[in-house]
Amino acid sequence: MYHEELKKFPENFLWGAASAAYQIEGAATLDGKGPSIWDEFSKIPGKTFAGTNGDVAIDHYHHYKEDVALMKELELKTYRFSVSWSRILPNGSGEVNAAGLKFYENLIDELLENKIEPVLTLYHWDLPQTLQDNYNGWEGRETITAFLEYCEILFDSFGKKVKYWVTFNEQNVFTSLGYRWAGHPPMVTNLKRMYAANHLVNLANARAIKLFHQKVPQGFIGPSFGYGPIYPATSNPEDVLAAENADSFNNRWWMDVYCHGRYPKFALNTLKKFQIAPTITAEDELVLQDKDSHPDFLGINYYHGGTVAQNRIEKPTANQREFSKTDPYLMQEKDLQSQNPETLMFQNVENPYLKKTDWGWEIDPVGFRVALRRVYAEYNLPLFITENGLGAKDELTEDKKVHDSYRINYLQTHLVEVQKAISDGVDIIGYCAWSFSDLLSWLNGYQKRYGFVYVDRNDQEEKNLERIKKDSFYWYQQVIQANGIDFK
Ligand code: BG6
């Protein structure tokens, strides 16, 4: 769609930035906090980059006032942060840690005093270790009960102060990395277990939203999904079909459940064929279909999408059919095949049109517009961009400056596409860049920086944790002041 003139960003657009508890807070054992699965996992040799962990992180726990003062200077309208569950309930359920609640109360009050709208994420991956030990984490239905107990405490404590809430951050990422690829805790490599755990997270999400609607009727709640649009490699209809399949597996598998209360049929049939589909009881179906358990908005975390070609089996020509008889995938035992059922539906390929970041993530601003339009067209809910940003190695100059023109360029080009999506008619209520300050990248340590604010520490040393404003800080400040990117 061509626009001679782009629409302005809405008057009350929530310009913001985001973070997550484990990546910034530090104070891992302080004031009664219990251990989370990330506290334990990051200590296992070889699991994280250079053995980095969040024990100190950027010590936001002790620097939160200074950090909020910087947010104020940046003129942020909103700030998205997550609560560490085991700071509130050290054992995941049961006794409440008053000091933990107090920390978040102080943070929320500090934000509100500075006219910054808090956006509270309930779960950004740091499950209390006790729940992992006692109930197998998200593989046990007891964890759903514990999650609701935790949510209720936060709804009761902060429901009057916090308007925007996020249930789960990137459920697609933490279930896949945790239960399929073993890159995150609990380090499982079993697809059946992944789909089973994921189903329980869906139930936890739905029930938490329903509870929220009862307890905080004036608030807004939704999940933050790591969305990537899927492109077909060519206009070959087989590739187009493969893209449909990939969309079912990678996006709809979660989004349809959140918004329509059911799994996409084609993907579910494939999983059933391999006997790795989740067990969905009649009661579960009712929970998921209940309209009160559906989100008020969709949080979108956008970094990149993916490109796919037709699956390796359905080849149209005789030659290719011949080839499929010797296809290594088909020759695998059935249980090995079931570890990669997508192979029946699509295969991932490189996109020759896109450049990549230093960490190999495609840079695709137009894909952002595609993503926003597709999600809005399908689910018809307001969208809140809860993450988008560039991880890069920044250099601190001797006179304490960080000239991160590459980050400005990344954000600027992505915001142009957001503005185009708004002009197309997509309802977008806010944009939180990832991230406000530098922080711990889960598997890439402190060298992969995302923030507007540089934090003086590295992978080996905590140093003085001094906060230093990058060039992008001043650029974003102008964006917020101008309520958009058209300024000189
Ligand atoms: C998102 C997460 O997946 O991507 C963030 O919600 C994360 O917590 C961000 O930090 C960037 O990922 P990475 O691996 O570059 O730190």
XYZ file of C-alpha atoms and ligand atoms in Angstrom:
504
model
C 0.000 0.000 0.000
C 1.425 3.385 -0.989
C 0.822 6.441 1.167
C 1.568 9.926 -0.142
C 1.793 11.006 3.420
C 2.226 8.764 6.409
C -0.117 9.053 9.359
C 1.355 10.533 12.519
C 1.982 8.295 15.505
C -1.098 8.498 17.781
C -1.122 11.339 20.342
C -0.830 9.060 23.370
C 1.582 6.587 21.754
C 3.571 4.756 24.412
C 7.224 5.309 23.543
C 9.186 2.985 25.745
C 11.996 0.581 26.397
C 12.116 -2.853 27.972
C 14.123 -5.151 30.227
C 13.792 -8.424 32.150
C 14.518 -9.149 35.810
C 17.238 -11.767 35.427
C 19.046 -9.692 32.828
C 19.352 -6.548 34.940
C 18.570 -6.918 38.627
C 21.456 -8.820 40.172
C 20.968 -9.243 43.949
C 20.431 -12.907 43.164
C 20.326 -14.084 46.763
C 19.555 -10.822 48.532
C 16.605 -9.927 50.769
C 15.080 -13.391 50.744
C 15.064 -14.075 47.011
C 14.944 -17.794 46.161
C 16.863 -19.370 43.277
C 15.423 -19.526 39.773
C 16.204 -22.033 37.047
C 18.452 -19.411 35.455
C 20.464 -18.950 38.662
C 21.230 -22.655 38.583
C 21.585 -23.173 34.841
C 24.029 -20.316 34.308
C 26.418 -21.892 36.829
C 26.769 -25.111 34.827
C 30.140 -24.896 33.048
C 29.882 -24.251 29.317
C 26.218 -23.263 29.243
C 26.530 -19.493 28.844
C 29.019 -17.267 27.047
C 32.242 -17.038 29.075
C 30.356 -18.379 32.090
C 28.401 -15.142 32.501
C 25.413 -15.037 34.833
C 22.959 -12.616 36.406
C 24.286 -12.685 39.984
C 25.150 -8.995 39.731
C 24.006 -8.215 36.173
C 23.851 -4.402 36.027
C 22.752 -4.279 39.656
C 19.503 -2.527 38.831
C 18.272 -3.734 42.230
C 20.472 -1.092 43.855
C 20.534 1.387 40.948
C 16.819 1.525 40.150
C 16.428 5.169 41.162
C 19.343 6.225 39.005
C 17.930 4.140 36.148
C 14.472 5.665 36.444
C 16.052 9.138 36.522
C 17.701 8.308 33.200
C 14.367 7.062 31.841
C 12.877 10.389 32.833
C 15.666 12.254 31.081
C 15.026 10.135 28.006
C 11.368 11.173 28.379
C 10.122 7.598 28.197
C 6.360 7.311 28.336
C 6.506 3.690 29.351
C 8.911 1.107 30.737
C 8.455 -2.642 30.455
C 10.113 -4.750 33.147
C 9.567 -8.229 34.539
C 9.064 -9.444 38.070
C 11.269 -12.224 39.386
C 8.796 -14.840 40.652
C 11.263 -16.255 43.193
C 11.813 -12.785 44.666
C 8.115 -12.734 45.547
C 7.692 -16.431 46.373
C 11.158 -17.851 47.098
C 9.860 -21.407 46.730
C 7.490 -20.657 43.872
C 4.431 -20.843 46.144
C 3.651 -20.541 49.825
C 5.412 -17.936 51.908
C 5.506 -14.435 50.435
C 8.750 -12.472 50.644
C 7.669 -8.980 51.689
C 11.062 -7.483 50.786
C 10.651 -8.733 47.216
C 7.239 -7.126 46.867
C 8.604 -3.919 48.357
C 11.310 -3.690 45.705
C 8.742 -3.735 42.899
C 6.430 -1.390 44.758
C 9.283 1.090 45.051
C 10.134 0.701 41.383
C 6.514 1.159 40.277
C 6.086 4.209 42.521
C 9.298 5.714 41.215
C 8.078 5.230 37.632
C 4.658 6.702 38.342
C 6.151 9.702 40.131
C 8.146 10.334 36.992
C 5.071 9.916 34.777
C 6.313 6.697 33.221
C 3.637 4.059 32.633
C 4.820 0.709 34.003
C 4.295 -2.423 31.893
C 4.700 -5.458 34.101
C 5.744 -8.829 32.650
C 4.785 -11.693 34.924
C 7.083 -14.300 33.454
C 10.309 -13.632 31.613
C 11.800 -17.131 31.868
C 13.112 -17.245 35.476
C 10.960 -20.024 36.943
C 11.573 -20.681 40.660
C 13.962 -23.622 40.943
C 11.783 -25.282 43.595
C 8.978 -25.703 41.064
C 11.414 -27.289 38.647
C 12.663 -29.654 41.340
C 9.280 -30.561 42.817
C 6.972 -30.645 39.809
C 9.232 -30.816 36.752
C 8.527 -27.146 36.077
C 6.084 -26.597 33.226
C 5.633 -30.329 32.840
C 3.602 -30.450 36.052
C 0.117 -29.027 36.427
C 1.049 -27.946 39.977
C 3.165 -25.224 38.370
C 0.007 -23.736 36.849
C -1.531 -23.557 40.328
C 1.623 -21.912 41.683
C 1.650 -19.431 38.798
C -1.916 -18.385 39.544
C -1.033 -17.919 43.205
C 1.893 -15.691 42.180
C -0.254 -13.749 39.701
C -2.946 -13.148 42.269
C -0.422 -11.649 44.691
C 0.767 -9.240 42.004
C -2.735 -8.395 40.774
C -3.789 -7.621 44.363
C -0.637 -5.649 45.129
C -0.258 -3.640 41.924
C -3.567 -3.903 40.064
C -4.494 -0.340 41.006
C -1.164 1.122 39.898
C -0.194 -0.868 36.838
C -2.448 -0.710 33.800
C -0.559 -2.866 31.264
C 0.452 -6.440 32.034
C 2.235 -9.087 30.025
C 1.672 -12.739 30.927
C 4.429 -14.756 29.241
C 7.421 -13.430 27.368
C 8.064 -15.356 24.143
C 6.485 -18.641 25.065
C 7.615 -19.964 21.684
C 11.248 -19.207 22.516
C 11.477 -20.488 26.085
C 9.591 -23.714 25.406
C 11.606 -24.488 22.257
C 14.969 -23.652 23.778
C 14.139 -25.277 27.092
C 12.481 -28.505 25.987
C 13.609 -29.116 22.441
C 17.064 -27.683 21.869
C 18.309 -27.787 25.476
C 19.912 -24.348 25.105
C 17.943 -23.044 28.093
C 16.873 -24.725 31.326
C 15.606 -27.383 31.892
C 17.846 -28.628 29.027
C 15.462 -31.186 27.585
C 15.670 -32.467 23.999
C 12.309 -34.092 23.559
C 9.649 -32.689 21.304
C 6.776 -34.563 22.890
C 7.756 -33.109 26.250
C 8.071 -29.689 24.688
C 4.540 -29.766 23.307
C 3.221 -31.107 26.609
C 4.960 -28.371 28.642
C 3.871 -25.743 26.137
C 0.257 -26.851 26.498
C 0.445 -26.328 30.256
C 1.883 -22.853 29.701
C -1.094 -22.142 27.447
C -3.426 -23.143 30.255
C -1.485 -21.002 32.731
C -1.680 -18.068 30.329
C -5.424 -18.451 29.783
C -6.238 -18.868 33.452
C -4.038 -15.943 34.492
C -5.805 -13.699 31.983
C -9.203 -14.791 33.267
C -8.148 -14.118 36.841
C -6.809 -10.711 35.816
C -10.096 -9.787 34.176
C -11.863 -10.571 37.448
C -9.380 -8.789 39.690
C -8.200 -5.859 37.563
C -11.145 -5.049 35.275
C -9.739 -1.648 34.360
C -6.379 -3.082 33.182
C -5.099 -4.608 29.952
C -3.272 -7.880 29.642
C -1.733 -10.003 26.896
C 1.223 -12.254 26.111
C 4.387 -11.004 24.351
C 5.032 -13.263 21.427
C 8.294 -13.571 19.479
C 6.718 -13.156 16.044
C 8.517 -13.706 12.749
C 6.750 -13.498 9.380
C 7.428 -16.428 7.073
C 8.358 -15.930 3.425
C 8.249 -18.579 0.692
C 11.660 -19.018 -0.996
C 10.082 -18.625 -4.464
C 6.680 -18.247 -6.093
C 6.602 -21.997 -6.665
C 3.242 -22.946 -5.140
C 5.002 -25.738 -3.250
C 7.138 -23.125 -1.499
C 4.070 -21.014 -0.817
C 2.409 -24.029 0.772
C 5.554 -24.645 2.796
C 5.341 -21.055 4.078
C 1.743 -21.691 5.157
C 2.913 -24.771 7.001
C 5.775 -22.945 8.690
C 3.425 -20.174 9.753
C 1.181 -22.792 11.402
C 4.121 -24.332 13.239
C 6.025 -21.195 14.171
C 3.346 -18.588 14.773
C -0.208 -19.860 14.724
C 0.684 -22.700 17.046
C 0.741 -20.091 19.797
C -1.233 -17.117 18.528
C -4.315 -19.149 17.535
C -4.451 -20.634 21.013
C -4.140 -17.224 22.676
C -6.782 -15.574 20.541
C -9.038 -18.293 19.121
C -8.638 -20.838 21.927
C -7.619 -23.714 19.645
C -4.536 -25.168 17.979
C -4.138 -24.883 14.192
C -5.518 -28.100 12.712
C -2.814 -28.937 10.169
C 0.050 -28.661 12.603
C -1.902 -30.581 15.229
C -2.624 -33.388 12.753
C 1.071 -33.687 11.970
C 1.953 -33.959 15.645
C -0.771 -36.550 16.175
C 0.621 -38.593 13.323
C 3.919 -38.830 15.199
C 2.233 -39.272 18.565
C 3.830 -36.154 19.963
C 0.721 -33.971 20.180
C -0.152 -32.634 23.632
C -2.948 -34.318 25.546
C -5.815 -31.843 25.519
C -8.633 -32.710 27.892
C -12.225 -31.550 27.439
C -11.719 -29.308 30.450
C -8.570 -27.819 28.869
C -10.557 -27.002 25.755
C -13.081 -25.091 27.821
C -10.314 -23.144 29.569
C -8.726 -22.145 26.270
C -11.992 -21.292 24.546
C -13.336 -19.117 27.350
C -13.450 -15.585 25.927
C -12.572 -14.088 29.313
C -9.236 -15.868 29.060
C -8.304 -14.206 25.764
C -5.920 -11.231 25.665
C -6.841 -7.541 25.467
C -3.818 -6.764 23.296
C -1.008 -8.722 21.706
C 2.564 -7.957 22.659
C 4.838 -8.370 19.647
C 8.577 -8.881 19.986
C 10.093 -8.461 16.553
C 13.654 -9.257 15.561
C 13.372 -11.194 12.288
C 11.296 -13.721 10.362
C 12.250 -16.733 8.283
C 12.248 -18.068 4.743
C 11.235 -21.591 3.819
C 11.117 -23.910 0.829
C 8.931 -26.898 0.109
C 9.419 -29.917 2.276
C 11.842 -32.569 1.158
C 9.255 -35.241 0.557
C 6.516 -33.820 -1.648
C 8.588 -33.305 -4.766
C 6.638 -32.963 -7.962
C 8.910 -34.613 -10.519
C 9.694 -38.293 -11.010
C 13.354 -37.630 -10.358
C 12.631 -35.953 -7.130
C 10.264 -38.738 -6.093
C 13.113 -41.127 -6.743
C 15.346 -38.983 -4.561
C 12.825 -39.080 -1.709
C 13.340 -42.840 -1.414
C 16.891 -42.180 -0.311
C 16.143 -39.073 1.665
C 18.025 -39.392 4.948
C 15.048 -38.023 6.819
C 12.677 -40.678 5.512
C 15.242 -43.367 6.180
C 15.382 -42.441 9.838
C 13.608 -44.498 12.437
C 10.092 -43.252 13.186
C 11.035 -41.922 16.605
C 13.894 -39.915 15.112
C 11.531 -38.557 12.477
C 9.204 -37.464 15.218
C 11.957 -35.206 16.530
C 11.708 -33.106 13.362
C 8.150 -33.454 12.059
C 8.331 -30.056 10.346
C 10.527 -31.691 7.740
C 7.319 -33.095 6.349
C 6.014 -29.581 5.897
C 8.845 -27.131 5.168
C 12.563 -26.517 5.362
C 14.367 -23.321 6.405
C 16.529 -21.622 3.784
C 18.683 -18.476 3.557
C 17.099 -15.254 2.333
C 19.525 -13.686 -0.178
C 17.923 -10.240 0.160
C 18.659 -9.678 3.821
C 21.788 -8.611 5.671
C 22.551 -9.974 9.109
C 23.688 -8.658 12.478
C 27.032 -9.699 13.966
C 25.132 -12.527 15.612
C 23.607 -13.767 12.369
C 20.090 -12.382 12.884
C 18.475 -11.148 9.679
C 17.831 -7.409 9.517
C 14.407 -6.973 7.946
C 12.522 -3.738 8.666
C 9.903 -4.386 5.969
C 9.239 -7.744 7.615
C 8.164 -5.724 10.646
C 5.357 -4.102 8.655
C 4.422 -7.494 7.228
C 4.337 -8.922 10.749
C 2.204 -6.142 12.195
C -0.282 -6.293 9.347
C -0.599 -10.062 9.383
C -1.123 -10.265 13.133
C -3.614 -7.418 13.172
C -5.548 -8.776 10.196
C -5.787 -12.225 11.740
C -6.452 -11.429 15.390
C -7.948 -7.951 15.292
C -6.506 -6.857 18.636
C -4.485 -3.746 19.467
C -0.765 -4.467 19.160
C 1.871 -3.377 21.625
C 5.416 -3.719 20.318
C 7.101 -4.996 23.447
C 10.589 -5.613 21.985
C 12.644 -4.626 18.957
C 16.313 -3.755 18.860
C 19.849 -4.431 17.746
C 22.457 -6.418 19.660
C 25.942 -5.108 18.854
C 29.423 -4.753 20.288
C 29.627 -1.097 21.333
C 32.835 0.760 21.900
C 33.290 3.207 24.762
C 35.617 6.009 23.657
C 38.183 7.585 25.949
C 35.961 10.599 26.448
C 33.124 8.256 27.485
C 30.956 8.334 24.413
C 29.307 5.543 22.472
C 28.771 6.366 18.806
C 26.171 3.736 17.934
C 24.964 5.101 14.598
C 24.274 1.487 13.490
C 21.694 1.160 16.300
C 20.061 4.471 15.385
C 19.891 3.306 11.797
C 18.373 -0.033 12.805
C 15.730 1.546 15.027
C 14.962 4.348 12.583
C 14.393 1.971 9.661
C 12.184 -0.243 11.816
C 10.161 2.700 13.092
C 9.526 3.858 9.522
C 7.824 0.511 8.955
C 5.845 0.848 12.171
C 4.612 4.208 10.949
C 3.688 2.682 7.597
C 1.786 -0.083 9.376
C -0.075 2.572 11.374
C -0.830 4.341 8.094
C -2.124 1.043 6.689
C -4.585 0.972 9.597
C -2.935 -1.248 12.183
C -3.825 -0.285 15.752
C -0.480 -0.002 17.570
C -0.502 1.390 21.088
C 3.192 1.510 21.884
C 6.755 0.618 21.058
C 9.295 -0.634 23.582
C 12.811 -0.810 22.227
C 14.939 -3.634 23.523
C 16.507 -2.504 25.704
C 16.640 0.503 27.989
C 20.179 -0.151 29.201
C 22.785 -2.740 28.385
C 22.069 -5.999 30.149
C 22.918 -9.672 30.231
C 22.144 -11.419 26.964
C 21.015 -14.866 28.146
C 23.553 -16.873 26.178
C 25.794 -14.118 24.840
C 26.978 -12.397 27.971
C 27.522 -8.658 28.368
C 29.367 -8.135 25.064
C 26.107 -8.173 23.081
C 24.668 -4.772 23.923
C 21.204 -3.481 23.158
C 20.680 -0.431 25.357
C 20.342 3.316 24.952
C 22.418 3.480 28.116
C 25.846 1.890 28.176
C 26.715 0.068 31.388
C 30.393 -0.062 32.159
C 31.027 -3.714 32.848
C 32.183 -6.620 30.720
C 32.004 -10.395 30.753
C 34.893 -10.769 33.165
C 34.570 -7.761 35.473
C 31.702 -5.887 37.054
C 33.822 -2.700 37.146
C 31.898 0.313 38.422
C 28.645 -0.280 36.493
C 28.633 3.369 35.491
C 25.721 4.371 33.265
C 26.713 6.308 30.122
C 24.280 7.718 27.569
C 24.927 6.516 24.028
C 24.288 8.585 20.885
C 21.107 6.531 20.420
C 19.868 7.854 23.775
C 19.819 11.424 22.423
C 18.319 10.280 19.132
C 15.470 8.408 20.864
C 14.867 11.398 23.121
C 14.236 13.462 19.989
C 11.928 10.783 18.594
C 9.851 10.879 21.755
C 9.798 14.676 21.872
C 8.677 14.834 18.246
C 6.251 11.902 18.739
C 7.766 10.341 15.645
C 10.775 10.059 13.444
C 10.234 13.070 11.193
C 12.557 15.576 12.799
C 15.763 17.113 11.639
C 14.199 -11.793 23.295
C 14.092 -11.852 24.785
O 14.097 -13.078 22.823
O 15.379 -11.380 22.736
C 15.094 -10.995 25.533
O 12.799 -11.567 25.213
C 16.441 -11.141 24.855
O 15.104 -11.349 26.884
C 16.310 -10.591 23.449
O 17.506 -10.543 25.523
C 17.603 -10.597 22.686
O 18.145 -11.875 22.671
P 19.686 -12.109 22.877
O 19.873 -13.569 22.746
O 20.366 -11.347 21.812
O 19.969 -11.594 24.238
